[in-house]
Coordinates of C-alpha atoms in Angstrom, one line a residue:
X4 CA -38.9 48.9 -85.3
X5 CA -36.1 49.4 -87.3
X6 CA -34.9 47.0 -90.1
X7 CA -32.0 46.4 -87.8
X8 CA -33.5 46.0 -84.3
X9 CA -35.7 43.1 -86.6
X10 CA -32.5 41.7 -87.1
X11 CA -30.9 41.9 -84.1
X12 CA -33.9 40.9 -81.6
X13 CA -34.6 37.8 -84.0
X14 CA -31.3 36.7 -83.8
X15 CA -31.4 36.5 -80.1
X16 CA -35.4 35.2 -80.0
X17 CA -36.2 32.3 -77.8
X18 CA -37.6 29.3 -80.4
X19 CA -40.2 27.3 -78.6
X20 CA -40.7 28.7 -75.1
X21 CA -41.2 32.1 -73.5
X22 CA -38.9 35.3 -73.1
X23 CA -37.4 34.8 -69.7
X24 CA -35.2 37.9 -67.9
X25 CA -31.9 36.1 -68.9
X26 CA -33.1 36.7 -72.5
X27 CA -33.6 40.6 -71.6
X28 CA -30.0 40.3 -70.3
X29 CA -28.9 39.4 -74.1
X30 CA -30.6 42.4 -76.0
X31 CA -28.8 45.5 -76.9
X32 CA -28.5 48.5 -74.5
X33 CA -30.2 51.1 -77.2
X34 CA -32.3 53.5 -74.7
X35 CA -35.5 51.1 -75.6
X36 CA -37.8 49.6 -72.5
X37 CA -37.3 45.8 -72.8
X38 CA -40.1 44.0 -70.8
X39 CA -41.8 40.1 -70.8
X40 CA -45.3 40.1 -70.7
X41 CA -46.9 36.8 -70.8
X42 CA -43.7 35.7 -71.6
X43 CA -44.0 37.8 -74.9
X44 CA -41.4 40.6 -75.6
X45 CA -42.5 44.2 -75.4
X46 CA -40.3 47.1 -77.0
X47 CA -41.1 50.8 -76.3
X48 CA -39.4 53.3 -76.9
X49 CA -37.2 55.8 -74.6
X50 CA -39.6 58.0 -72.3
X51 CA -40.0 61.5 -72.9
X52 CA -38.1 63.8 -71.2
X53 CA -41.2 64.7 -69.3
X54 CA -41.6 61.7 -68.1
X55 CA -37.9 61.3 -67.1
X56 CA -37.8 64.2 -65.4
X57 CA -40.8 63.4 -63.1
X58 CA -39.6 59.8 -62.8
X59 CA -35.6 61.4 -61.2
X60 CA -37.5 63.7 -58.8
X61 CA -40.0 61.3 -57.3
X62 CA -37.0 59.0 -57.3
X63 CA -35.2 61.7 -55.2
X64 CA -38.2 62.3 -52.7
X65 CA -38.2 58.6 -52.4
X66 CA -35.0 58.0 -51.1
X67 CA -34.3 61.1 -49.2
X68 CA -37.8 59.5 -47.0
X69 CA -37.0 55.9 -47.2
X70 CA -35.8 53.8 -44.5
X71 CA -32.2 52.6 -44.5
X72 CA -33.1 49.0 -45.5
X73 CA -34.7 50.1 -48.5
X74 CA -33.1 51.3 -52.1
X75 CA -34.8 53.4 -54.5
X76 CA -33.8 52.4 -58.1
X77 CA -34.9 54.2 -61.5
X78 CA -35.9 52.1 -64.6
X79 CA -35.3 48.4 -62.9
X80 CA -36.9 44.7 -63.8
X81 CA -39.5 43.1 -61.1
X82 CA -39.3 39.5 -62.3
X83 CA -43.0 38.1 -62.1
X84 CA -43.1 34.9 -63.1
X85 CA -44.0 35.2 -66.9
X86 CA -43.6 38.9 -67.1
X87 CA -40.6 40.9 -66.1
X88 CA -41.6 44.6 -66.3
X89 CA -39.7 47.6 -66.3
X90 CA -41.5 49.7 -63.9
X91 CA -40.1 53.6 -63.4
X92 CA -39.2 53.6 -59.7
X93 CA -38.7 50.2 -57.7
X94 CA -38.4 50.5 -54.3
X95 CA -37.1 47.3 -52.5
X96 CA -34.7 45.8 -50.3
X97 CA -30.8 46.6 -49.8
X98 CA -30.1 43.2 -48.7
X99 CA -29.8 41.2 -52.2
X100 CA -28.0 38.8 -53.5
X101 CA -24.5 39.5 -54.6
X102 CA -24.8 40.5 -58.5
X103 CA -28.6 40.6 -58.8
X104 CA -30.0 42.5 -61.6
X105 CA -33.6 42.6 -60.6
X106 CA -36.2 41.8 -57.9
X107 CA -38.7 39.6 -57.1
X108 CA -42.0 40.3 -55.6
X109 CA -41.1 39.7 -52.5
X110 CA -38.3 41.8 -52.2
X111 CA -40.4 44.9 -53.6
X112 CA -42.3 47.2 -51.6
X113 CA -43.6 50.2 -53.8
X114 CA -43.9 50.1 -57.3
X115 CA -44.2 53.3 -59.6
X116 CA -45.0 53.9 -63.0
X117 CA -45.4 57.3 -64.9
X118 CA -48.0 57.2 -67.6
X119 CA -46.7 58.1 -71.2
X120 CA -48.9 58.3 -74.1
X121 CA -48.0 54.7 -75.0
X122 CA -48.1 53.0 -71.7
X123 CA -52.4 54.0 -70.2
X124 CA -53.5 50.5 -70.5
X125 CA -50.7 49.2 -69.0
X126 CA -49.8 51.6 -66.4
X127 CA -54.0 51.5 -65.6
X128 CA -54.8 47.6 -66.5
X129 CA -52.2 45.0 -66.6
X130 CA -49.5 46.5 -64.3
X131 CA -51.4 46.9 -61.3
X132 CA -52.9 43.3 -62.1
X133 CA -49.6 41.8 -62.6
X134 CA -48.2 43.4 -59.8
X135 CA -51.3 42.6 -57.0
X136 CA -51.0 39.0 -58.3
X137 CA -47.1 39.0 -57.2
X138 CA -48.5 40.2 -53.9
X139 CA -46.3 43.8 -54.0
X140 CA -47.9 45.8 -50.9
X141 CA -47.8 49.7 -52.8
X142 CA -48.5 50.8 -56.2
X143 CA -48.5 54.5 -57.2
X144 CA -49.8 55.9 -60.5
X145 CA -48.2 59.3 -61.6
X146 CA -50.5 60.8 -64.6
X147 CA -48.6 63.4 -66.4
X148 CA -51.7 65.2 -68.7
X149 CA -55.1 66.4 -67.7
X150 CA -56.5 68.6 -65.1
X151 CA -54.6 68.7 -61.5
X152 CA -51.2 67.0 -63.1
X153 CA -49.1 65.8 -62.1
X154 CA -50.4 63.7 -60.3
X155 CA -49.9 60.9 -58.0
X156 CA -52.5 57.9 -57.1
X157 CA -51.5 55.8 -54.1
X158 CA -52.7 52.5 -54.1
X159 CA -52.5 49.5 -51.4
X160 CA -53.3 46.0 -51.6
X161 CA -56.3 44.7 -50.6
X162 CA -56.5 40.9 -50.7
X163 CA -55.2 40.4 -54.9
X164 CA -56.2 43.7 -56.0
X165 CA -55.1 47.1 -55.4
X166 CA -57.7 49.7 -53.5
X167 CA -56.8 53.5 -54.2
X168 CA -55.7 55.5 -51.1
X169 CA -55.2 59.0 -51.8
X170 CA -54.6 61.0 -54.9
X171 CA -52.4 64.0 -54.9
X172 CA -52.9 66.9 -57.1
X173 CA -50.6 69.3 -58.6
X174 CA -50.6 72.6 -56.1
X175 CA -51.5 70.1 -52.8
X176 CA -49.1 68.9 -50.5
X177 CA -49.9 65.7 -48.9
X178 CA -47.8 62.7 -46.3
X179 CA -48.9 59.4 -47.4
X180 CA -47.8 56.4 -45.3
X181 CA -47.3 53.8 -48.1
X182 CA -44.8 51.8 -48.0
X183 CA -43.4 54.4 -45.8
X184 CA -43.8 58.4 -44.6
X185 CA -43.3 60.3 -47.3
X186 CA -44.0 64.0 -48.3
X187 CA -45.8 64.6 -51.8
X188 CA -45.9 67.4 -53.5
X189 CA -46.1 67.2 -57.7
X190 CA -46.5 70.3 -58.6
X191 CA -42.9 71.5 -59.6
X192 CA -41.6 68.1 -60.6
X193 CA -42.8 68.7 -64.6
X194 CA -40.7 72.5 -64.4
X195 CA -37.3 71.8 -66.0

């Protein structure tokens, strides 16, 4: 971090108790990912443009499949009790509260994150915990580097855990069913 982040993050640091999301309100709008975990602060830096690109066009197939009581929003907070992370695509309810600025478990139906160098162990271990314990019914995986990539693992809830579905390789074309029909096809969404 920068001398000046230091400065300005301390400033606005919570003394004796967690981060909550109405301390995320408060920080700076620099292009950094502010997220709680464990009521800690977490700071990463912008994604790629890789991983932005892949993140707008699965954000596009989204909503051109989704049902009109759904929203599909880029880059938005799920507030879980002592975390509040930033997931890459949210999909959720329309009907919200006037002036909300995130969602809660139960108004989420799909959560996506896009792997980054930076973010494997969270978007393979402590996400997809964090979000099976809030009880959010879909969770898909999109892994950018390797053989078959992209790449999209579709996961469902089972119980407090989440139980892999499908996986969808680069070159195949698959419909998956979770949270709702949708058309997958990942090999073109890395191409600028």
């Amino acid at each position: 971090m920068t001398a000046e982040l230091v400065e300005d993050v301390t400033l606005r640091m919570p003394v004796g108790r967690d981060w909550t999301f109405d301390d995320l309100l408060r920080l700076p709008r620099d292009g950094r990912r502010y997220e709680i975990v464990d009521g800690s602060l977490h700071v990463s830096p912008a994604p790629a443009l890789k991983h932005q690109r892949v993140a707008h066009r699965l954000t596009d197939v989204l909503k051109d499949a989704a049902p009109a009581d759904l929203q599909v929003i880029p880059a938005v907070g799920v507030v879980c009790g002592r975390h509040t992370p930033v997931s890459d695509v949210v999909v959720g309810l329309k009907a919200l509260p006037e002036g909300a600025m995130h969602f809660l478990p139960p108004q989420v139906r799909l959560v996506v994150e896009v792997m980054s160098p930076g973010s494997v162990f969270a978007d393979r271990v402590y996400k997809p915990a964090m979000f099976a314990a809030a009880g959010i019914p879909a969770f898909w995986r999109v892994e950018l580097d390797g053989p078959g990539t992209p790449l999209i693992i579709v996961y469902v809830l089972h119980g407090d855990v989440y139980r892999e579905v499908v996986t969808v390789r680069a070159g195949e074309s698959v419909t998956v069913d979770v949270p709702f029909r949708v058309e997958l096809r990942p090999a073109g969404w890395i191409e600028p």
